[in-house]
Tab-separated table of C-alpha atoms in Angstrom:
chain	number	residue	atom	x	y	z
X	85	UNK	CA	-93.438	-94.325	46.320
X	86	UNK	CA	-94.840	-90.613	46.588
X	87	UNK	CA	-94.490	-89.089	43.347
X	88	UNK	CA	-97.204	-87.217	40.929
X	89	UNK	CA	-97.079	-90.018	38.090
X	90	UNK	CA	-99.708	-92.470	37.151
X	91	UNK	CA	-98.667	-95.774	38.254
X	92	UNK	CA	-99.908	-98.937	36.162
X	93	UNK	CA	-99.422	-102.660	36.838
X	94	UNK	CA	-99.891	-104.376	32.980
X	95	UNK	CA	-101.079	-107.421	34.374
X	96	UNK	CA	-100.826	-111.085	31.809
X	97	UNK	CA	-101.519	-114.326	31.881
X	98	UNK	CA	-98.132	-115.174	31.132
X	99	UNK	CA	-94.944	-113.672	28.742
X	100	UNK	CA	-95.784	-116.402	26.153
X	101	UNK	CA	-95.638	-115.084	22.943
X	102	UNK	CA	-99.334	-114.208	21.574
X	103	UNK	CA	-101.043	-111.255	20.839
X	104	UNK	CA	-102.089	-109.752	23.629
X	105	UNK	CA	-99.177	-110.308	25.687
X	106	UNK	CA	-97.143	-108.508	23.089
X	107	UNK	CA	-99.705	-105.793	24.181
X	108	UNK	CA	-98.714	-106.102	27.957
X	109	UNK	CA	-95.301	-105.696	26.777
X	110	UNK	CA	-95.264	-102.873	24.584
X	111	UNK	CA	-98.074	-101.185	27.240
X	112	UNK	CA	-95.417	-101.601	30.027
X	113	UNK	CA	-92.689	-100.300	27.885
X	114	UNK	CA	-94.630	-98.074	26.122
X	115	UNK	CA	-96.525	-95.538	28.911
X	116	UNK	CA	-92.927	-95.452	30.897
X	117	UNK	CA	-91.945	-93.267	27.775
X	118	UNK	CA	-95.141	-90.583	28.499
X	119	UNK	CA	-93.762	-90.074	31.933
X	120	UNK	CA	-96.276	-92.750	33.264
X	121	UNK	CA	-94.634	-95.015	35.920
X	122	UNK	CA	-95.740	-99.011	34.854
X	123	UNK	CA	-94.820	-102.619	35.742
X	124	UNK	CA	-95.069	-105.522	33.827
X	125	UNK	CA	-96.697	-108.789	35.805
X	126	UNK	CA	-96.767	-111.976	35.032
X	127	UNK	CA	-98.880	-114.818	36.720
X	128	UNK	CA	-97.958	-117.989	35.274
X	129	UNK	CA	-95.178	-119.253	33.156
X	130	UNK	CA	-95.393	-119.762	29.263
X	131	UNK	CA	-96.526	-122.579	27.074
X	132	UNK	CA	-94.906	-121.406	24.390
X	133	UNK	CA	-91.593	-119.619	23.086
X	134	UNK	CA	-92.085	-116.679	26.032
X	135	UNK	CA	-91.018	-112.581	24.688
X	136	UNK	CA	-88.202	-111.298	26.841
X	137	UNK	CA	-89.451	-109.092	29.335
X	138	UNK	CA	-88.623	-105.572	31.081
X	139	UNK	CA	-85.944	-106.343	34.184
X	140	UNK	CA	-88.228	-104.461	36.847
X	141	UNK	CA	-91.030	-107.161	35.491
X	142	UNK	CA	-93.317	-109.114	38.198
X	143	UNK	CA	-92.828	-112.804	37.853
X	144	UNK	CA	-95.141	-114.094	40.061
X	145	UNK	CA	-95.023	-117.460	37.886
X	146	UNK	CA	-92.418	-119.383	40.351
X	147	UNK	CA	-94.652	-118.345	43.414
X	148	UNK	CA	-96.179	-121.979	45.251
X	149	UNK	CA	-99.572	-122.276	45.635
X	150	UNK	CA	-102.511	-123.115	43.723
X	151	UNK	CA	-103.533	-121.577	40.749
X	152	UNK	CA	-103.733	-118.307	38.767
X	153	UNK	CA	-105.449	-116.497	41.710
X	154	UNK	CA	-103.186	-117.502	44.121
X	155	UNK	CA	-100.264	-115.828	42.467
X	156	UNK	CA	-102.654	-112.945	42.010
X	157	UNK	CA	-103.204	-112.399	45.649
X	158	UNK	CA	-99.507	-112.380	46.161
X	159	UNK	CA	-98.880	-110.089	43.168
X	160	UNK	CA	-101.767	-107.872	44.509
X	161	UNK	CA	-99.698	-107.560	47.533
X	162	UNK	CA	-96.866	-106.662	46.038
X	163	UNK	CA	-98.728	-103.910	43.512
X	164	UNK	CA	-100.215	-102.433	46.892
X	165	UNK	CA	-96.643	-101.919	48.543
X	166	UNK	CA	-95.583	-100.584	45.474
X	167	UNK	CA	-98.202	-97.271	45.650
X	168	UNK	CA	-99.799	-98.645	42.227
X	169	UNK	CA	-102.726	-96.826	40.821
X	170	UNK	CA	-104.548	-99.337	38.165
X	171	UNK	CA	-104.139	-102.931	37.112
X	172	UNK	CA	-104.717	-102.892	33.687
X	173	UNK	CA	-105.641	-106.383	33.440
X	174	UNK	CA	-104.896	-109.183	30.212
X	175	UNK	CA	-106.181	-112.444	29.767
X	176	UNK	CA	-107.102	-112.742	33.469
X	177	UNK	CA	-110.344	-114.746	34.622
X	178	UNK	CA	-112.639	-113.476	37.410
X	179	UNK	CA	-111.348	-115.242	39.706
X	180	UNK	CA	-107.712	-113.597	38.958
X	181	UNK	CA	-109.757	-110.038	39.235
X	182	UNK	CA	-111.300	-111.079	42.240
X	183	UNK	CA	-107.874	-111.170	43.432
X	184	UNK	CA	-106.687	-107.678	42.623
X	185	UNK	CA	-110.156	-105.988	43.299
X	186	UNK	CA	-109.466	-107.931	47.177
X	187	UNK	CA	-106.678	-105.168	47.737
X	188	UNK	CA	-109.178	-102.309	46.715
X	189	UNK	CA	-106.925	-102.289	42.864
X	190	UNK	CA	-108.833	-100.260	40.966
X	191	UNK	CA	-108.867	-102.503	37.461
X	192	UNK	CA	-109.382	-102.219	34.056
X	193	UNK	CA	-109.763	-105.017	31.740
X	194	UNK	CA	-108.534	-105.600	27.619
X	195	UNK	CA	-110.845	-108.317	26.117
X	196	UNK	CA	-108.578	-109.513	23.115
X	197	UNK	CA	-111.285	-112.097	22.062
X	198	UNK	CA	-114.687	-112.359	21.131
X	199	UNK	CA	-116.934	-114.094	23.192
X	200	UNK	CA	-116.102	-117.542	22.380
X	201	UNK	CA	-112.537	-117.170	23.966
X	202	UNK	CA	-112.994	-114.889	26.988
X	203	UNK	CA	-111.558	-116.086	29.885
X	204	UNK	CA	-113.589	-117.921	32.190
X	205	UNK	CA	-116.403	-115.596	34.075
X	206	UNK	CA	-116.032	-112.492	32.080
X	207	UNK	CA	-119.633	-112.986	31.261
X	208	UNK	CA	-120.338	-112.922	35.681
X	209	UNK	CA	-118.379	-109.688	35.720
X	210	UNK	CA	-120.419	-106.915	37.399
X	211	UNK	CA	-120.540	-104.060	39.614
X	212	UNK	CA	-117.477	-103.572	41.616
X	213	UNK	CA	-115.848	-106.111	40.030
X	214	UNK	CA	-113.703	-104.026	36.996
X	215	UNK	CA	-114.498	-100.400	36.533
X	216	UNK	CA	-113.675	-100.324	32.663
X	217	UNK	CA	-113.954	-103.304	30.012
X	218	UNK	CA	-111.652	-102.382	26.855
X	219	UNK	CA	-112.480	-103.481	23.773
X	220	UNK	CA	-109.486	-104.601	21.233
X	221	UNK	CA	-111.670	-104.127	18.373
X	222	UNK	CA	-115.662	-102.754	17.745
X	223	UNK	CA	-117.132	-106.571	17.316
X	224	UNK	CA	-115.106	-107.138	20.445
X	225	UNK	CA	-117.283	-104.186	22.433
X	226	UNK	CA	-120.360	-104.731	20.557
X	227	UNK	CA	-120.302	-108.590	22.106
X	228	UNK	CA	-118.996	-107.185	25.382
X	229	UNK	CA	-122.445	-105.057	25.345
X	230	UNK	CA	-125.109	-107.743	23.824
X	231	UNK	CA	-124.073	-110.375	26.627
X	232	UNK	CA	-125.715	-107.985	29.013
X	233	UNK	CA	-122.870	-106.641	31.372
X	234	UNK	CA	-123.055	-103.565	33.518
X	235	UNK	CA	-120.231	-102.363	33.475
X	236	UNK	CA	-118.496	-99.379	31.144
X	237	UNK	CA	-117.340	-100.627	27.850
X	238	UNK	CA	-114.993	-98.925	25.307
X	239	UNK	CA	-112.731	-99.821	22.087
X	240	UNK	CA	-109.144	-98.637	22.386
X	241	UNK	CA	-107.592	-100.189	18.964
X	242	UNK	CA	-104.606	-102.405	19.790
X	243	UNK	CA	-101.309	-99.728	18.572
X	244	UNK	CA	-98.887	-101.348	16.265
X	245	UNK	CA	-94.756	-100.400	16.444
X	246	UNK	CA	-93.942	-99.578	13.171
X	247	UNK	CA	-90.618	-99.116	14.093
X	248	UNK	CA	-89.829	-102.592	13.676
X	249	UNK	CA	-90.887	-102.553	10.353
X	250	UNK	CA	-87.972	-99.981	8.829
X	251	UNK	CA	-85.672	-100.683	6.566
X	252	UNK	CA	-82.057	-101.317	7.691
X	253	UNK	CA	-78.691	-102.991	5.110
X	254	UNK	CA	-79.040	-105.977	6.908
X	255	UNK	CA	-82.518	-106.679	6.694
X	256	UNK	CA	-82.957	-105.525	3.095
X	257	UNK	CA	-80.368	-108.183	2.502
X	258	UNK	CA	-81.918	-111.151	4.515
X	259	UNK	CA	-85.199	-110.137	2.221
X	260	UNK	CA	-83.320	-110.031	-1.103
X	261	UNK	CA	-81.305	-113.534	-0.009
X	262	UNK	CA	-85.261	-115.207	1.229
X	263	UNK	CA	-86.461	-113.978	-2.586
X	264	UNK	CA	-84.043	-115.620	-4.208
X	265	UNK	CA	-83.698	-118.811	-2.430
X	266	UNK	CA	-87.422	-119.437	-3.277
X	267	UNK	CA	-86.920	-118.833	-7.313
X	268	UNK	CA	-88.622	-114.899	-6.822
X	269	UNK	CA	-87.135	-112.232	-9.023
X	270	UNK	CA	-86.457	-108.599	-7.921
């Protein structure tokens, strides 16, 4: 595991689909394409329709134990073998932090809320604890800030894949077919 590349664990909640675990995703995906070296790991298993996932992805989901942090501390384990740099951290509670920071993980968080859906403890986060809280969004940082936290805050605006988004036959089709089965005109 000796080489001169960044290595970062995208660490989720789960690979339900939602938001910011699209962000996991595409991060993972994403970084490995700017000659960054990154894992995708999951710590619990979907309530929901889940995305599919990379094939070098961390399920830690089917580990035993109890709860989130538990599966963390194995994960963490794992991340450490594996010469990881960061765990840039979604979703996750401070207990589930605790768990990565036990390994001496350097970790940075994504808040992809405002305050009324952090994850429990984000507002006990302190010193030692994360070194960088990301912001999805300026009212997300601004909150991050007013409810009196320590610890370095910034906005990094989540990107958006375009790509998807082009026009192809097919789908031009599928959109012309959707108009006019619901009485809309060209």
């Amino acid at each position: 595991h000796d080489d001169p590349a960044l290595r970062i664990a995208e660490v989720v909640t789960s690979a339900q689909r939602g938001g910011a675990e699209r962000i996991a995703l595409d991060l993972s995906v994403g970084l490995k394409q700017h000659g960054l070296r990154s894992r995708l790991v999951i710590l619990g298993r979907p309530t929901r329709v889940p995305f599919e996932v990379p094939s070098d992805t961390i399920d830690a989901s089917g580990l035993g134990g109890p709860g989130t942090d538990h599966r963390a501390r194995r994960a963490a384990r794992r991340l450490v073998a594996e010469g990881m740099d960061l765990v840039h951290g979604h979703l996750l509670d401070r207990d589930t932090v605790a768990a990565f920071r036990a390994r001496s993980l350097p970790v940075a968080l994504t808040v992809h809320n405002t305050a009324s859906a952090w994850p429990a403890g984000t507002r006990q986060l302190g010193e030692g604890d994360a070194s960088l809280l990301i912001g999805c969004a300026q009212v997300v940082e601004a909150q991050l800030r007013e409810s009196g936290l320590t610890l370095p805050v910034r906005t990094v605006w989540n990107g958006v894949d375009f790509s998807e988004f082009n026009s192809d036959p097919g789908r031009l089709e599928r959109a012309r077919a959707w108009r006019e089965g619901i009485g809309l005109s060209p």
